[in-house]
Tab-separated table of C-alpha atoms and ligand atoms in Angstrom:
chain	number	residue	atom	x	y	z
A	4	MET	CA	-18.259	13.002	-1.318
A	5	ALA	CA	-19.104	11.662	2.470
A	6	LEU	CA	-15.677	11.311	2.937
A	7	LYS	CA	-14.815	14.804	1.259
A	8	ILE	CA	-16.784	16.357	3.894
A	9	LEU	CA	-15.441	14.257	7.188
A	10	LEU	CA	-11.904	14.773	5.500
A	11	ARG	CA	-12.387	18.303	5.599
A	12	LEU	CA	-14.411	18.679	8.796
A	13	LEU	CA	-12.530	16.163	10.927
A	14	PRO	CA	-8.952	16.779	12.037
A	15	PRO	CA	-6.482	13.378	10.861
A	16	ASP	CA	-5.843	11.949	14.135
A	17	ALA	CA	-9.389	12.051	15.473
A	18	LEU	CA	-10.684	10.274	11.531
A	19	ASN	CA	-7.108	7.620	11.782
A	20	PHE	CA	-9.028	7.319	15.505
A	21	LEU	CA	-12.366	6.942	13.543
A	22	LEU	CA	-11.502	4.939	11.212
A	23	ARG	CA	-8.969	2.085	13.016
A	24	GLN	CA	-12.310	0.470	14.141
A	25	ASN	CA	-13.682	-1.838	12.566
A	26	VAL	CA	-17.560	-0.881	12.501
A	27	ILE	CA	-16.888	2.335	11.527
A	28	ARG	CA	-14.566	1.486	9.012
A	29	LYS	CA	-16.443	-0.950	6.679
A	30	ALA	CA	-19.382	1.775	7.058
A	31	ALA	CA	-17.055	4.239	5.593
A	32	LEU	CA	-15.843	1.591	3.290
A	33	ARG	CA	-19.084	0.800	1.935
A	34	LYS	CA	-20.146	4.543	1.900
A	35	ALA	CA	-17.036	5.654	-0.211
A	36	GLU	CA	-17.988	2.741	-2.405
A	37	LYS	CA	-20.940	3.582	-3.473
A	38	GLU	CA	-19.120	7.368	-3.912
A	39	LEU	CA	-16.971	5.838	-6.381
A	40	TYR	CA	-19.616	4.204	-8.582
A	41	LYS	CA	-22.164	7.246	-8.394
A	42	PHE	CA	-18.428	9.260	-9.486
A	43	PHE	CA	-17.017	6.610	-12.261
A	44	VAL	CA	-20.505	5.404	-13.629
A	45	VAL	CA	-23.321	6.785	-13.097
A	46	LEU	CA	-22.671	10.841	-13.370
A	47	ASN	CA	-19.637	10.349	-16.013
A	48	ARG	CA	-18.979	13.636	-16.300
A	49	GLU	CA	-15.522	12.959	-18.133
A	50	ASN	CA	-17.641	10.988	-21.033
A	51	ARG	CA	-15.683	8.055	-21.071
A	52	PRO	CA	-17.071	4.452	-22.928
A	53	LEU	CA	-19.325	3.064	-19.731
A	54	ARG	CA	-18.037	0.357	-19.436
A	55	MET	CA	-14.618	1.053	-19.168
A	56	GLN	CA	-15.815	3.616	-16.089
A	57	GLU	CA	-17.093	1.229	-14.695
A	58	SER	CA	-13.535	-1.152	-15.002
A	59	ARG	CA	-11.684	2.257	-13.246
A	60	PHE	CA	-14.615	2.069	-10.458
A	61	LEU	CA	-13.317	-1.753	-9.791
A	62	MET	CA	-9.543	-0.969	-9.035
A	63	LEU	CA	-10.368	1.715	-6.669
A	64	GLN	CA	-12.239	0.184	-5.176
A	65	ASN	CA	-9.597	-2.953	-4.825
A	66	LEU	CA	-7.541	-0.189	-3.300
A	67	LEU	CA	-9.875	0.458	-0.545
A	68	HIS	CA	-10.228	-3.283	0.509
A	69	SER	CA	-6.985	-3.779	-0.103
A	70	LEU	CA	-6.228	-0.830	3.046
A	71	ASP	CA	-9.234	-1.991	5.005
A	72	ARG	CA	-7.278	-5.047	4.938
A	73	ALA	CA	-3.887	-3.991	5.661
A	74	ILE	CA	-5.229	-2.350	8.615
A	75	SER	CA	-7.638	-5.716	9.237
A	76	GLU	CA	-4.725	-7.381	9.995
A	77	ASN	CA	-2.827	-4.738	11.365
A	78	ARG	CA	-0.450	-4.491	8.625
A	79	ILE	CA	-0.419	-0.737	9.221
A	80	SER	CA	0.901	1.040	11.586
A	81	PRO	CA	-1.336	3.800	13.640
A	82	LYS	CA	0.833	6.189	12.481
A	83	VAL	CA	1.226	5.733	8.859
A	84	SER	CA	-2.448	5.403	8.867
A	85	ARG	CA	-2.270	9.149	10.226
A	86	ALA	CA	-0.462	10.102	7.043
A	87	LEU	CA	-2.286	7.862	4.690
A	88	ILE	CA	-5.111	10.033	5.730
A	89	SER	CA	-3.812	13.347	5.571
A	90	ASN	CA	-1.613	12.924	3.053
A	91	PHE	CA	-2.909	10.255	0.284
A	92	ALA	CA	-6.270	10.520	1.476
A	93	GLY	CA	-6.490	14.530	1.901
A	94	ARG	CA	-3.807	15.870	-1.078
A	95	VAL	CA	-3.282	13.088	-3.323
A	96	LEU	CA	-6.939	11.804	-3.779
A	97	MET	CA	-8.793	14.436	-3.031
A	98	SER	CA	-6.576	17.223	-4.419
A	99	GLU	CA	-8.656	19.726	-5.327
A	100	SER	CA	-5.962	22.627	-4.093
A	101	SER	CA	-6.454	26.905	-5.696
A	102	CYS	CA	-3.796	25.547	-7.400
A	103	THR	CA	-4.471	23.283	-9.231
A	104	GLN	CA	-7.900	25.033	-10.415
A	105	SER	CA	-6.125	27.948	-11.230
A	106	PHE	CA	-3.499	26.268	-13.137
A	107	LYS	CA	-6.862	24.614	-15.192
A	108	ASP	CA	-8.410	28.238	-15.663
A	109	ARG	CA	-4.918	29.475	-16.901
A	110	TYR	CA	-3.499	27.098	-19.102
A	111	GLY	CA	-7.483	25.326	-20.115
A	112	PHE	CA	-6.041	21.447	-19.169
A	113	GLU	CA	-5.404	20.084	-15.522
A	114	PRO	CA	-1.589	19.547	-14.424
A	115	PRO	CA	-0.020	16.474	-13.933
A	116	ALA	CA	-0.337	14.106	-11.002
A	117	PHE	CA	2.690	13.488	-10.018
A	118	LEU	CA	6.328	12.769	-10.587
A	119	THR	CA	9.175	10.001	-10.529
A	120	ILE	CA	12.319	11.282	-10.369
A	121	SER	CA	15.259	8.861	-9.932
A	122	PRO	CA	17.585	10.779	-7.667
A	123	THR	CA	20.572	8.342	-8.141
A	124	LYS	CA	22.063	5.517	-10.800
A	125	ARG	CA	24.393	3.669	-8.283
A	126	CYS	CA	23.123	0.223	-7.881
A	127	ASN	CA	24.067	-2.522	-5.288
A	128	LEU	CA	22.937	-5.446	-7.478
A	129	THR	CA	23.073	-5.254	-11.488
A	130	CYS	CA	20.192	-6.898	-13.226
A	131	ARG	CA	19.730	-8.457	-16.243
A	132	GLY	CA	17.714	-6.465	-18.509
A	133	CYS	CA	17.803	-3.133	-15.925
A	134	TYR	CA	16.367	-0.186	-17.616
A	135	ALA	CA	18.223	2.254	-16.450
A	136	SER	CA	21.289	-0.164	-16.688
A	137	SER	CA	22.855	1.013	-12.962
A	138	SER	CA	25.578	-0.645	-10.583
A	139	SER	CA	27.241	0.275	-7.862
A	140	GLU	CA	30.025	1.734	-10.250
A	141	SER	CA	27.426	4.238	-11.575
A	142	ALA	CA	27.872	7.622	-9.764
A	143	GLU	CA	24.919	10.205	-11.382
A	144	THR	CA	23.528	11.266	-8.344
A	145	LEU	CA	21.217	14.554	-8.182
A	146	PRO	CA	21.768	16.864	-5.251
A	147	PHE	CA	19.389	17.595	-2.634
A	148	ASN	CA	18.743	21.189	-3.071
A	149	ILE	CA	17.584	20.685	-6.913
A	150	VAL	CA	15.569	16.824	-6.445
A	151	SER	CA	14.077	19.722	-3.232
A	152	ARG	CA	12.993	22.384	-5.186
A	153	ILE	CA	11.467	20.038	-8.321
A	154	ILE	CA	9.201	18.156	-5.819
A	155	ARG	CA	8.474	22.076	-4.294
A	156	GLU	CA	7.482	23.559	-7.526
A	157	LYS	CA	5.698	20.858	-8.341
A	158	THR	CA	3.265	20.909	-5.516
A	159	GLU	CA	3.342	25.055	-5.278
A	160	ILE	CA	2.788	24.952	-9.070
A	161	TRP	CA	0.869	22.058	-10.234
A	162	GLY	CA	-1.127	21.165	-6.583
A	163	SER	CA	1.162	17.696	-6.985
A	164	TYR	CA	1.231	16.210	-3.308
A	165	PHE	CA	2.174	12.452	-4.482
A	166	THR	CA	6.205	11.512	-5.645
A	167	VAL	CA	7.695	8.279	-7.370
A	168	ILE	CA	11.252	8.004	-6.676
A	169	SER	CA	12.629	5.136	-8.737
A	170	GLY	CA	17.015	4.403	-9.377
A	171	GLY	CA	18.964	2.554	-9.223
A	172	GLU	CA	18.504	2.347	-5.796
A	173	PRO	CA	17.142	5.140	-4.523
A	174	LEU	CA	18.423	4.115	-0.393
A	175	LEU	CA	22.210	4.383	-2.145
A	176	TYR	CA	20.620	8.058	-2.600
A	177	ARG	CA	23.350	10.457	-0.703
A	178	SER	CA	24.283	13.927	-1.521
A	179	ASN	CA	26.349	16.696	0.353
A	180	GLY	CA	25.992	14.399	3.703
A	181	LYS	CA	21.127	13.867	3.091
A	182	THR	CA	19.692	10.672	2.635
A	183	LEU	CA	16.627	9.894	1.162
A	184	PHE	CA	14.292	10.267	4.576
A	185	ASP	CA	15.761	13.748	4.015
A	186	ILE	CA	13.506	14.485	1.161
A	187	PHE	CA	10.714	12.471	2.718
A	188	GLU	CA	10.850	14.674	5.865
A	189	HIS	CA	11.413	17.886	3.703
A	190	HIS	CA	8.476	17.470	2.073
A	191	ARG	CA	6.247	15.961	4.375
A	192	ASP	CA	3.321	16.918	2.577
A	193	ASN	CA	3.663	14.612	-0.330
A	194	TYR	CA	2.864	11.473	-0.360
A	195	PHE	CA	6.155	9.098	-1.782
A	196	MET	CA	6.167	5.405	-3.543
A	197	MET	CA	9.564	4.413	-3.896
A	198	TYR	CA	10.587	1.360	-6.241
A	199	THR	CA	13.582	-0.375	-4.796
A	200	ASN	CA	15.069	-3.780	-4.459
A	201	GLY	CA	14.321	-4.789	-1.377
A	202	THR	CA	17.868	-5.701	-0.037
A	203	LEU	CA	18.206	-2.418	2.198
A	204	ILE	CA	15.793	-2.268	4.016
A	205	THR	CA	16.792	-3.288	6.985
A	206	GLU	CA	15.003	-2.837	10.570
A	207	GLU	CA	15.923	0.716	11.273
A	208	VAL	CA	15.201	1.441	7.288
A	209	ALA	CA	11.768	-0.115	7.908
A	210	ALA	CA	11.100	1.716	11.479
A	211	ARG	CA	12.492	5.008	9.936
A	212	MET	CA	9.680	4.228	7.259
A	213	ALA	CA	6.972	4.188	9.654
A	214	GLU	CA	8.140	7.087	11.605
A	215	LEU	CA	8.109	9.586	8.968
A	216	GLY	CA	4.896	7.344	7.679
A	217	ASN	CA	5.068	9.447	4.155
A	218	ILE	CA	6.402	6.810	2.179
A	219	SER	CA	5.245	3.058	0.692
A	220	PRO	CA	8.231	0.947	-0.500
A	221	ALA	CA	7.112	-1.613	-3.807
A	222	ILE	CA	10.131	-4.387	-3.739
A	223	SER	CA	11.231	-5.820	-6.879
A	224	VAL	CA	10.055	-9.255	-7.821
A	225	GLU	CA	10.610	-11.629	-10.807
A	226	GLY	CA	8.518	-13.918	-10.006
A	227	PHE	CA	9.610	-17.180	-6.896
A	228	ALA	CA	12.771	-17.550	-5.151
A	229	LYS	CA	14.551	-19.508	-8.781
A	230	GLU	CA	13.178	-16.328	-11.332
A	231	THR	CA	14.110	-13.367	-8.540
A	232	ASP	CA	17.794	-15.109	-8.023
A	233	ALA	CA	18.038	-15.516	-12.220
A	234	ARG	CA	17.351	-11.906	-12.621
A	235	ARG	CA	18.397	-10.259	-10.049
A	236	GLY	CA	21.407	-12.658	-7.811
A	237	LYS	CA	21.373	-15.263	-6.176
A	238	GLY	CA	20.469	-14.233	-2.784
A	239	VAL	CA	18.667	-11.783	-3.600
A	240	HIS	CA	15.109	-13.001	-3.047
A	241	SER	CA	15.353	-14.304	0.945
A	242	LYS	CA	16.542	-10.745	1.621
A	243	ILE	CA	14.021	-9.748	0.388
A	244	LEU	CA	11.705	-11.296	2.577
A	245	LYS	CA	13.761	-10.308	5.419
A	246	ALA	CA	13.311	-6.788	4.365
A	247	MET	CA	9.138	-7.724	3.382
A	248	ASP	CA	8.884	-9.260	7.260
A	249	ASN	CA	10.422	-5.794	8.547
A	250	LEU	CA	8.198	-3.963	7.266
A	251	ARG	CA	5.256	-5.510	8.130
A	252	LYS	CA	7.087	-5.536	12.002
A	253	PHE	CA	6.808	-1.796	11.355
A	254	GLY	CA	2.889	-1.921	9.888
A	255	VAL	CA	4.873	-0.342	6.661
A	256	PRO	CA	2.252	-0.751	3.334
A	257	PHE	CA	4.316	-2.160	1.305
A	258	GLY	CA	3.565	-3.245	-2.649
A	259	VAL	CA	5.976	-5.199	-5.385
A	260	SER	CA	6.425	-4.308	-8.694
A	261	ILE	CA	6.832	-7.009	-11.416
A	262	THR	CA	8.983	-7.069	-14.274
A	263	ALA	CA	7.164	-9.548	-17.079
A	264	THR	CA	8.877	-11.476	-19.912
A	265	ARG	CA	8.251	-14.051	-22.324
A	266	ASP	CA	9.534	-15.915	-19.724
A	267	ASN	CA	7.885	-16.016	-16.226
A	268	ALA	CA	4.384	-14.056	-18.025
A	269	ASP	CA	2.243	-17.535	-17.243
A	270	SER	CA	3.923	-17.720	-13.547
A	271	ILE	CA	3.365	-14.153	-12.158
A	272	VAL	CA	-0.567	-14.299	-12.391
A	273	SER	CA	-0.953	-17.949	-10.976
A	274	ASP	CA	-2.858	-18.554	-7.732
A	275	GLU	CA	0.322	-18.982	-5.927
A	276	PHE	CA	2.477	-16.354	-7.113
A	277	ILE	CA	-0.979	-13.942	-6.035
A	278	ASP	CA	-1.319	-16.514	-2.844
A	279	ASP	CA	2.038	-15.969	-2.019
A	280	TYR	CA	2.868	-12.087	-2.132
A	281	PHE	CA	-0.882	-10.518	-1.402
A	282	SER	CA	-2.418	-13.241	1.178
A	283	ASN	CA	1.657	-14.115	3.055
A	284	GLU	CA	3.707	-11.531	3.298
A	285	GLY	CA	1.046	-9.085	2.888
A	286	ALA	CA	1.856	-6.766	-0.047
A	287	VAL	CA	-0.825	-3.969	-0.157
A	288	TYR	CA	-0.815	-3.365	-4.661
A	289	GLY	CA	1.545	-4.475	-7.647
A	290	TRP	CA	2.606	-3.106	-10.690
A	291	ILE	CA	3.233	-5.248	-13.081
A	292	PHE	CA	6.036	-3.602	-15.694
A	293	GLN	CA	6.154	-5.532	-19.001
A	294	TYR	CA	9.171	-6.093	-20.013
A	295	MET	CA	10.931	-3.065	-22.801
A	296	PRO	CA	13.377	-3.271	-24.810
A	297	ILE	CA	15.601	-0.244	-23.407
A	298	GLY	CA	18.435	-0.184	-20.932
A	299	ARG	CA	21.009	-3.188	-20.706
A	300	SER	CA	21.623	-4.757	-23.340
A	301	TYR	CA	18.944	-4.833	-24.446
A	302	THR	CA	16.394	-6.908	-26.401
A	303	THR	CA	12.823	-7.203	-28.395
A	304	ASP	CA	13.230	-10.903	-27.938
A	305	LEU	CA	11.821	-10.627	-23.883
A	306	MET	CA	9.668	-8.676	-24.892
A	307	LEU	CA	6.074	-10.682	-24.515
A	308	THR	CA	4.596	-12.280	-27.352
A	309	PRO	CA	1.014	-10.122	-29.032
A	310	GLU	CA	-0.618	-13.309	-27.573
A	311	GLN	CA	0.955	-13.141	-24.695
A	312	ARG	CA	-0.030	-9.592	-23.941
A	313	LEU	CA	-3.519	-10.860	-24.466
A	314	ASP	CA	-3.680	-14.049	-22.669
A	315	LEU	CA	-2.016	-12.004	-19.816
A	316	PHE	CA	-4.500	-8.802	-20.163
A	317	ILE	CA	-7.060	-11.084	-19.956
A	318	ARG	CA	-5.359	-12.880	-16.724
A	319	GLU	CA	-5.510	-9.984	-15.146
A	320	GLU	CA	-8.781	-8.987	-15.230
A	321	LYS	CA	-9.738	-12.183	-13.775
A	322	ILE	CA	-7.092	-11.432	-10.453
A	323	ILE	CA	-8.778	-7.647	-10.185
A	324	LYS	CA	-12.502	-8.995	-10.178
A	325	GLU	CA	-12.400	-12.297	-8.504
A	326	HIS	CA	-9.786	-11.698	-5.817
A	327	ASN	CA	-9.863	-7.698	-6.037
A	328	LEU	CA	-6.684	-7.265	-6.039
A	329	PHE	CA	-5.093	-3.498	-6.555
A	330	MET	CA	-2.634	-5.062	-9.087
A	331	VAL	CA	-1.953	-2.668	-12.317
A	332	ASP	CA	0.007	-3.287	-15.863
A	333	PHE	CA	1.632	-0.812	-16.926
A	334	TRP	CA	0.634	-1.279	-20.343
A	335	ASN	CA	-2.687	-3.235	-19.988
A	336	GLY	CA	-3.886	-0.893	-17.646
A	337	GLY	CA	-4.556	1.977	-20.203
A	338	PRO	CA	-8.178	1.213	-20.157
A	339	TYR	CA	-7.718	2.265	-16.315
A	340	SER	CA	-5.140	5.459	-16.421
A	341	VAL	CA	-7.307	6.756	-19.725
A	342	GLY	CA	-4.400	5.826	-21.856
A	343	CYS	CA	-0.630	6.934	-21.546
A	344	ILE	CA	-0.040	9.068	-19.447
A	345	SER	CA	3.705	10.254	-20.599
A	346	ALA	CA	4.704	14.165	-20.687
A	347	GLY	CA	2.780	15.546	-18.313
A	348	ARG	CA	-1.019	14.305	-18.711
A	349	PRO	CA	-3.641	15.678	-16.721
A	350	GLY	CA	-3.344	12.764	-14.037
A	351	GLY	CA	0.306	12.384	-15.357
A	352	TYR	CA	3.863	12.458	-15.004
A	353	PHE	CA	6.838	13.222	-16.597
A	354	TYR	CA	10.259	11.220	-15.844
A	355	ILE	CA	13.609	13.166	-14.402
A	356	ASP	CA	17.230	11.173	-13.674
A	357	TRP	CA	20.056	11.022	-11.871
A	358	ASN	CA	21.803	14.234	-14.558
A	359	GLY	CA	18.401	16.364	-14.152
A	360	ASN	CA	17.161	15.546	-18.141
A	361	MET	CA	13.790	15.175	-18.224
A	362	ALA	CA	12.055	12.629	-20.248
A	363	PRO	CA	8.325	12.138	-21.119
A	364	CYS	CA	8.073	8.848	-19.266
A	365	VAL	CA	10.851	6.182	-17.538
A	366	PHE	CA	10.253	4.109	-20.293
A	367	PHE	CA	10.635	6.641	-23.280
A	368	PRO	CA	14.130	7.622	-22.678
A	369	TYR	CA	14.567	11.296	-24.777
A	370	HIS	CA	14.850	14.601	-23.757
A	371	LEU	CA	15.146	17.564	-24.757
A	372	ALA	CA	14.901	20.165	-21.172
A	373	ASN	CA	16.794	19.516	-18.540
A	374	ALA	CA	16.909	21.000	-14.808
A	375	TYR	CA	20.280	22.437	-14.352
A	376	ASP	CA	19.900	23.875	-17.563
A	377	ILE	CA	15.981	25.379	-16.841
A	378	TYR	CA	16.582	26.948	-12.593
A	379	ARG	CA	19.785	28.534	-14.796
A	380	GLU	CA	17.639	30.016	-17.422
A	381	GLY	CA	15.123	31.345	-14.158
A	382	LYS	CA	12.435	28.797	-15.379
A	383	THR	CA	10.996	25.922	-13.639
A	384	ILE	CA	9.032	22.452	-14.489
A	385	ASN	CA	6.171	24.286	-15.905
A	386	ASP	CA	8.115	25.862	-18.331
A	387	VAL	CA	9.680	22.010	-19.583
A	388	LEU	CA	5.335	20.751	-19.615
A	389	LEU	CA	4.584	23.680	-21.615
A	390	SER	CA	7.249	22.684	-23.981
A	391	PRO	CA	6.329	21.892	-27.724
A	392	TYR	CA	8.057	18.253	-27.702
A	393	PHE	CA	5.436	17.635	-24.269
A	394	SER	CA	2.883	19.274	-25.772
A	395	SER	CA	2.463	17.494	-28.686
A	396	ILE	CA	3.214	13.860	-27.117
A	397	ARG	CA	-0.239	14.927	-25.444
A	398	SER	CA	-2.140	16.187	-28.626
A	399	TRP	CA	-1.378	12.026	-29.741
A	400	GLN	CA	-2.961	11.170	-26.450
A	401	ASN	CA	-5.992	13.484	-26.778
A	402	GLU	CA	-5.557	11.974	-30.681
A	403	TYR	CA	-5.781	8.851	-28.986
A	404	GLY	CA	-8.772	9.010	-26.841
A	405	TYR	CA	-7.795	11.138	-23.892
A	406	THR	CA	-10.220	13.841	-24.737
A	407	GLN	CA	-12.505	11.947	-27.349
A	408	PRO	CA	-15.867	11.268	-26.921
A	409	PRO	CA	-16.678	7.136	-25.865
A	410	ASP	CA	-17.366	6.206	-29.404
A	411	LYS	CA	-14.257	7.892	-30.596
A	412	VAL	CA	-11.711	6.334	-27.605
A	413	GLN	CA	-9.121	4.138	-29.474
A	414	ASN	CA	-7.741	0.777	-28.524
A	415	TYR	CA	-6.355	1.572	-24.537
A	416	ILE	CA	-5.535	-2.400	-23.933
A	417	VAL	CA	-1.930	-0.857	-26.296
A	418	PRO	CA	-1.917	2.369	-25.025
A	419	CYS	CA	1.488	3.133	-25.270
A	420	ILE	CA	3.238	5.880	-28.053
A	421	ILE	CA	6.719	4.308	-27.873
A	422	ARG	CA	5.690	0.755	-26.768
A	423	ASP	CA	2.717	-0.282	-28.975
A	424	HIS	CA	2.990	2.950	-30.998
A	425	TYR	CA	6.887	2.641	-32.001
A	426	GLU	CA	6.162	5.141	-35.772
A	427	LYS	CA	4.958	7.944	-33.484
A	428	ALA	CA	7.548	8.110	-31.895
A	429	HIS	CA	10.174	7.731	-33.655
A	430	SER	CA	8.488	11.008	-35.876
A	431	LEU	CA	8.152	13.287	-32.387
A	432	ILE	CA	12.116	12.276	-31.482
A	433	SER	CA	12.643	12.725	-35.288
A	434	GLU	CA	11.134	16.138	-35.381
A	435	PHE	CA	12.230	17.735	-32.260
A	436	GLY	CA	15.810	15.950	-31.913
A	437	ALA	CA	15.168	14.877	-29.120
A	438	LYS	CA	18.068	13.220	-27.043
A	439	PRO	CA	18.771	10.691	-25.519
A	440	LEU	CA	18.959	9.979	-22.060
A	441	ASP	CA	22.053	7.270	-22.434
A	442	SER	CA	23.797	5.244	-24.993
A	443	SER	CA	21.720	2.327	-25.331
A	444	ALA	CA	18.805	4.941	-26.062
A	445	ALA	CA	20.912	5.941	-28.548
A	446	GLU	CA	21.831	2.866	-29.837
A	447	ALA	CA	17.848	2.266	-30.014
A	448	LEU	CA	17.132	4.981	-32.429
A	449	GLU	CA	20.027	4.199	-34.994
A	450	ASP	CA	18.738	0.532	-35.123
A	451	ALA	CA	16.822	-0.165	-37.920
A	452	ASP	CA	16.944	-3.944	-37.295
A	453	TYR	CA	15.204	-2.024	-33.926
A	454	CYS	CA	12.580	0.027	-35.523
A	455	CYS	CA	11.203	-2.280	-37.771
A	456	ARG	CA	10.663	-4.993	-34.749
A	457	MET	CA	9.022	-1.779	-32.394
A	458	LYS	CA	6.749	-1.389	-35.825
A	459	ALA	CA	5.962	-4.889	-36.186
A	460	TYR	CA	4.942	-5.676	-32.863
A	461	GLY	CA	2.625	-2.747	-32.468
A	462	LYS	CA	0.322	-3.706	-35.691
A	463	ASP	CA	1.170	-7.406	-34.409
A	464	VAL	CA	-0.672	-6.790	-30.720
A	465	MET	CA	-3.142	-4.375	-32.264
A	466	ALA	CA	-4.713	-6.910	-33.973
A	467	ILE	CA	-4.759	-9.447	-31.630
A	468	THR	CA	-6.128	-7.186	-28.903
A	469	GLN	CA	-8.244	-5.394	-30.869
A	470	LYS	CA	-11.336	-7.574	-30.889
A	471	TYR	CA	-10.749	-8.202	-26.781
A	472	TRP	CA	-11.257	-4.698	-26.247
A	473	LYS	CA	-14.025	-3.556	-28.066
A	474	ASP	CA	-16.041	-6.700	-26.844
A	475	THR	CA	-14.983	-5.929	-23.338
A	476	PHE	CA	-15.071	-1.860	-23.009
A	477	THR	CA	-17.006	-0.601	-26.033
A	478	GLY	CA	-20.692	-0.388	-26.142
A	479	PRO	CA	-23.281	-0.077	-23.091
A	480	LEU	CA	-23.361	-1.962	-19.558
A	481	GLN	CA	-24.201	-5.198	-19.469
A	482	LYS	CA	-25.762	-5.353	-15.830
A	483	LYS	CA	-27.579	-1.767	-15.385
A	484	ASP	CA	-26.722	-0.218	-12.598
A	485	VAL	CA	-25.768	-2.995	-10.216
A	486	ARG	CA	-25.526	-0.898	-7.069
B	501	SF4	S1	4.949	6.338	-22.900
B	501	SF4	FE1	3.878	3.564	-22.631
B	501	SF4	S2	4.887	3.719	-20.400
B	501	SF4	FE2	4.841	5.533	-21.153
B	501	SF4	S3	3.031	6.904	-20.394
B	501	SF4	FE3	2.234	6.179	-21.540
B	501	SF4	S4	1.713	3.953	-22.103
B	501	SF4	FE4	3.176	4.272	-20.119
């Protein structure tokens, strides 16, 4: 690929200078699009359903366009774009490091692309339905040396240069006088995305992010001011707007992270919402997380109905195709991610919480391994990846579609082992004796009514989306090579 050759030949400073020139960047963008289309659709070396590959191409194309728009409008500072080139493009997107290859040769599959780590449970807000049940009282925090060791290991063993930080509120992280910025600084070879409530992003914090360049915050919103303040607390929305202002001022790219519930599913995909956060505030990307009934006061009543789920999927597709936005729904996004990415699937991840417990996914809160234990036993995070518990989840993913030929791939609009196929998740948790991450996860596991509702939800959502999946993603391309 031309971009790959450029990344190899030119030092990041030179490439950064060239890509900040509009004419050169537009030409590079067109070239990159052609290469991506060839990779995903024409060659399709992974042998996936072709119409799904076309959607995956479109999503990446949207990411490139979003970054292009942000640079054109001066929303990304030169220092940050340099870090984006050397870290995100150079290492994350183009990662074919020798350790990745040697991992594949040794174990027969590709390593995960990233980890999500919640270094602290502490939070300055108490949002309704928080998946982490965080609050200002919560003191659980992973020591700096453990967080740092985990990041170093994944970089060295897997060739993974992308790290997601969640929480709690990550900006409240403190360990032996160190903050999260010490983590970012210590691991400058990684690119970090941090989920944050945004209320602590002052001018000083934004300036520090700009100086380091290897961090992008994804700020939580629930819709507009009314919905955000209703769930997160009065005055939170105006603090978020101030944070976005600070990030724009210092040229730090940011995204929005939205929890979709039965109540806001309509408004978060409205034109008004898109205009507000993407056009006016300048968000570069968006993540939608459909409310998952885990965490504080969990209830299946806030989950999207199966009908809403399909409607949301169709409207998200429209946003991707017509607004050219990089906006991914963590559940409906199955066709883009090739299904469930938990348990360290190739290109996927697993989750480590503030107690060092290692679960398949943020939303699959049942674990067997713990960071303190594995380090005491002289093991690494790779031993957790290879554990029978995680391997059995990856086997399910493989059977569902990841390693299947196109005509055997099952419905990826409903890819989630714990949300859409709860029966399977429940049986694996029991078989391996996986332990809940917290008391609400323990309660849910024993709750017969919850179990019944989750199983029924999976069946209903499969029935409602199956025809759409078949009509939209299976079979030959509608138009022959459009490029
Ligand atoms: S378990 Fe569900 S939420 Fe987690 S990665 Fe898989 S599909 Fe996504």
